[in-house]
Amino acid sequence: MALDIEALRAEAQDLIKAAKDMDCLSQIRIRYLGRKGELTSLIKNIGHLPQEERPKFGERLNQLKLALTREIDEKQEAIKKLSAKTGTGLDLTLPGIRPERGRKHPLTQILEETYHIFTGLGFKIAEGPEIETDYYNFGALNFPDDHPARDMHDSFYLGTDNLLRTHTSPVQIRVMKSQPPPVRIIAPGKVYRRDADITHTPMFHQVEGLLVDNDVSFSDLKGVLTSFVHQMFGPDKRLRFRPSFFPFTEPSAEIDISCVMCMGKGCRVCSQSGWLEILGAGMVHPNVLNEVGYDPEQVTGFAFGAGVERIAMLKYGVDDIRLFFENDIRFLRQF
Amino acid sequence: MLIGYNWLKDYVKVPFSPQELADRLTMIGLEVSSIEVFQKGLELCKVGRIEVISPHPNADRLSLCQVDVGEKKLSIVCGASNIKSGDKVPVALLGAKPPRGTEIKKASVRGITSEGMLCSEWELGIGDDHSGIMILPEDAQIGMDIAEYLKVSDTIFEIDLTPNRADCLSHLGIAREIAAMTDQIASLPEIRFTEEGGPIEKMIEIQITDPSLCFRYAARIVTGINIAPSPLWLSARLESVGIRSVNNVVDITNLVMMETGQPLHAFDYDLIQGKKILIRPAEMGERFKTLDGIERSLDPTMLMIADANHPIAVAGVMGGMDSEVTEKTINILIESALFNPKSVRKTSLNLGLSTEASQRFERGIDPDGVLASADRATQLILHIAGGKPAKGSIDLYPNPIKKEPVRLRAKRVNGCLGLNISSKQVYNILKGLSFKPLSPAGEDMVFIPPSFRQDIFGEVDLIEEVARFYGYDNIPTTIPSSKIPMGDKISKGQNLEYVMREILVGTGFYEVINFSFTKKCLFDIINLGVKEGHCNLVEIKNPLTEDHDTLRPSVIPCLIQSLVFNLSHQNRDLKLFEFGTCFLTSQCSETGCVEGKSLGIAMSGLMQGKHWRQPDIDMDFYDIKGQIEFILDSIGVKGYLFEMVNNHGLAEGQSLKVMHKGRQFGILGRLSQRTAVYFDIKRPVFVAELDFDYICGISEYGRHRFKAIPKFPPVLRDMAIVVEKDVPFQRIIDLIREEGGKLLEDANLFDLYSGKQIPDGKKSLAFSLTYRSSEKTLTDKMADKVYQRIFKRLKSELNAEMRVK
């Protein structure tokens, strides 16, 4: 019998909650509280109970009756208030007037998040020109003279010696040449390469970082990048540092994170490997330190770089890089 | 670079599964990007056993076999007569595509279903015999892949090599790395053969004209060989790493290249004229037909191999048709050389011809492996194609390359990597990688790099080797203890950009990002460039397309394109902005260009999205003007003015420039008809551009000074006047302010009207005026006095009249 009461209560409350109009409510009232209603019939049945259970059961029934009566009354009021003819004459079901807001570009959002993370780690945001000389873009960064990136085929040239920067690394050189160590900077910005397909656009964004001081080590690089990845992609992401090659760092590393789509199990996005390449990094090459007038015996440093589009694509699940530059409102609105 | 897992086992023990090996290689910097099984087209071909053989009920010449292929039993119709029950045979399962023949499908042969095919050697591509089914020996294991049984299957790794690791462009190179991680030594199989022929010096004379272009040149001669198709294992090996099989000799030279990384070339000895080889630059205009059948014109930047009369190969790139090894060849000369990498690169670039050989020479090969590779090839040729090797070999090596010793301090290793490992451990890692120690393990060590490593120059290169084999994953993760430099982490400009974005987004604008380049002709249509003193566009020498040939001096054209893109996709009410770098030429900069940041705005459609409460209001000129005023006011730009401007991109009479201290730093207005037509826009579009760098200089954002809140109450008055229609608002408000003086705190236009009740040619303006004194409570009388004064001034100067209600 006790179970009956609870079941009845739950059933009645669900119905009341779902009721949309007065008709519906009055039917509920009749069904439970009417003279032949379900609650009423339970009360009538009280005589079948053993003598000692009757008072308790009776009281519970009474409470339920009061509760349902109250809830039906309240709902009735609510329905009344919402219907058009209220005291104030307002139709409260009309949609509210919302202020309109725009959106920052998703790449800006990633960049701002990146600034937030790195300024918190003591990095300053440095900027540099997008038109660079061969020296700052390649020479000072220990690129050999015949490196393929120096080719007309891979980079946009404006004159024999001037080109659109192919990475934001020249900012490292400019900053180091302008000040003594310690240096802690990130250099965000647009970069340009002669490439156009589903995964490449001729312009894209990079964030580079540089930390130079006494006693900076590869383990510090691991610490800083782990912190970045955990803040950007979540602390559940695993990182993998594996050896790689860049002219301006040594030892160099590529950094993979466990796949954001399949959590490392292997899927189409990570080519079944469970890993996604997300950063390039390494210890600043002594030739670069010498080039800017720092003494590699006194200071060491690390540098890293990441593609902003790549981060955004992985973080938001965007599958075509070109969407970032089409500027379709229906795309921008999603972020 | 493709590497065969089984192939590696010729040089080193591989105690790892393919997947494990791939992971380990990746973690020492040899990134395995894919793993694929190679079966030489023999996928789904298995060893089967014929259990029962019975005649086909409907055909005399066919029989019906019950075949056990391990996981199941198949019923197969066969036409061959050489089989009996109990025979083990190759079975092509459904879906198989044997090298010769078509895909196997379930078929009904004279009313009986056949679930596969028994194969002959011919169908499997391993022989020419198709007279009967290939009978396999008794010990063949039922269900085994035929490719595996024939030892032609392998697991192939695709390795994305970084450009520094030329030494790993070979199986031996990868084997060395495996050896280093498993404490072994990788080596070629033993090379041994008897030199039965005559002395090689009598057979050929070789001369290097410029030792700076060809460092080493070795050769061997083998006579009396038998050119034939390669045996199965050899062609399978080459195919497994993507090289087409040609004939036994050519295949062996390619095999050795994939084995040791040393490109080899075999010449038909009898076609070398004058029995003389000269390594020399090409002569201007010399012509030469390379092995690919293309006749090429040469110039002196290209290094050639020539005989007494003419070139016979492009050094390090490709051989020539005239000395090619063919089925008629009997005697061969095997060339193994070391050419100057830069020379090969230049030659390859100028010829537009890149080959497996040239790529290896360009990246650097092992100088010490040159002769060994020629010997290895000779050994294999004797084994496979027969013949007699000439006695001795030619080995011209005028200036032997010596590796410089490299110093390594254990302290630097630990300092650079953040480790604390012993010098002994460092010593052992490098020794395992074939670095020759010149000193015992200790604080200060010296090593000679192995000859095959072209990427080791200094201490840091050794540190990287230690890191690779210590394992990046084993290096701890620490937080830098270095000092954090003083000063703001974000500059004023960066902060202002952030604030302006917040303001724009808060007022309903969407940020767009366009490429910095666009097509030049757009700027003939509209150019709102607001940088002063520069005028020429910056053009890209090698644009990808004509649409991207010019760096933009203004963000507006691109912004209009974004707008057009959206309009064409039924996105109607648009408010867009972009922060972008703009470029112009300049005499006074290092690169001949100046760049600066601009803020561009473009808007069109309804000011607010359609809504039930208010009627639709189309944007107009005052919306873009108000937006600019709002932004500038919000970021503390003071003292700016608007002035009329003529810009052919904007509509006449609907455009303004924004000035500060006599300098233009912005422009705004409605697109001109011509511009709109060019972009095919049917509705009004309003744009603005501001020089962000200039704004940064004058913005007082954040520099607020507190002013005491007024102690005394204001007096409020409305004033409605009627003036000639062409009197500008600015004139009126200036007069009101001037005459109102200190007591007039604020004057706000709240109504503008012309039409009924107002005489033709006139307009009515209503202002709400706020009077306040900072010294005392103003009385109505005092306020009225000012009111009257203002009106009098308006009347006398503008002929204004009080509007009668």
mmCIF file with all atom_site columns, C-alpha atoms in Angstrom, chain B residues 526 528 552 554-561 599-602 671 679 687-689:
data_model
loop_
_atom_site.group_PDB
_atom_site.id
_atom_site.type_symbol
_atom_site.label_atom_id
_atom_site.label_alt_id
_atom_site.label_comp_id
_atom_site.label_asym_id
_atom_site.label_entity_id
_atom_site.label_seq_id
_atom_site.pdbx_PDB_ins_code
_atom_site.Cartn_x
_atom_site.Cartn_y
_atom_site.Cartn_z
_atom_site.occupancy
_atom_site.B_iso_or_equiv
_atom_site.pdbx_formal_charge
_atom_site.auth_seq_id
_atom_site.auth_comp_id
_atom_site.auth_asym_id
_atom_site.auth_atom_id
_atom_site.pdbx_PDB_model_num
ATOM 1  C CA . ILE B 1 526 ? 38.655 50.957 -54.008 1.00 0.00 ? 526 ILE B CA 1
ATOM 2  C CA . LEU B 1 528 ? 41.075 53.442 -48.614 1.00 0.00 ? 528 LEU B CA 1
ATOM 3  C CA . ARG B 1 552 ? 47.107 44.828 -49.562 1.00 0.00 ? 552 ARG B CA 1
ATOM 4  C CA . SER B 1 554 ? 44.057 48.446 -47.092 1.00 0.00 ? 554 SER B CA 1
ATOM 5  C CA . VAL B 1 555 ? 41.890 45.755 -45.548 1.00 0.00 ? 555 VAL B CA 1
ATOM 6  C CA . ILE B 1 556 ? 38.689 47.046 -47.138 1.00 0.00 ? 556 ILE B CA 1
ATOM 7  C CA . PRO B 1 557 ? 38.681 45.226 -50.499 1.00 0.00 ? 557 PRO B CA 1
ATOM 8  C CA . CYS B 1 558 ? 39.163 41.872 -48.771 1.00 0.00 ? 558 CYS B CA 1
ATOM 9  C CA . LEU B 1 559 ? 36.529 42.769 -46.235 1.00 0.00 ? 559 LEU B CA 1
ATOM 10 C CA . ILE B 1 560 ? 34.098 43.561 -49.040 1.00 0.00 ? 560 ILE B CA 1
ATOM 11 C CA . GLN B 1 561 ? 34.892 40.172 -50.535 1.00 0.00 ? 561 GLN B CA 1
ATOM 12 C CA . LEU B 1 599 ? 41.135 48.124 -38.484 1.00 0.00 ? 599 LEU B CA 1
ATOM 13 C CA . GLY B 1 600 ? 38.557 47.706 -41.206 1.00 0.00 ? 600 GLY B CA 1
ATOM 14 C CA . ILE B 1 601 ? 34.791 47.618 -40.781 1.00 0.00 ? 601 ILE B CA 1
ATOM 15 C CA . ALA B 1 602 ? 32.105 46.703 -43.273 1.00 0.00 ? 602 ALA B CA 1
ATOM 16 C CA . LEU B 1 671 ? 30.438 52.322 -51.058 1.00 0.00 ? 671 LEU B CA 1
ATOM 17 C CA . PHE B 1 679 ? 31.475 43.622 -56.510 1.00 0.00 ? 679 PHE B CA 1
ATOM 18 C CA . VAL B 1 687 ? 32.792 50.713 -44.638 1.00 0.00 ? 687 VAL B CA 1
ATOM 19 C CA . ALA B 1 688 ? 35.428 52.340 -42.487 1.00 0.00 ? 688 ALA B CA 1
ATOM 20 C CA . GLU B 1 689 ? 39.137 51.945 -42.000 1.00 0.00 ? 689 GLU B CA 1
#
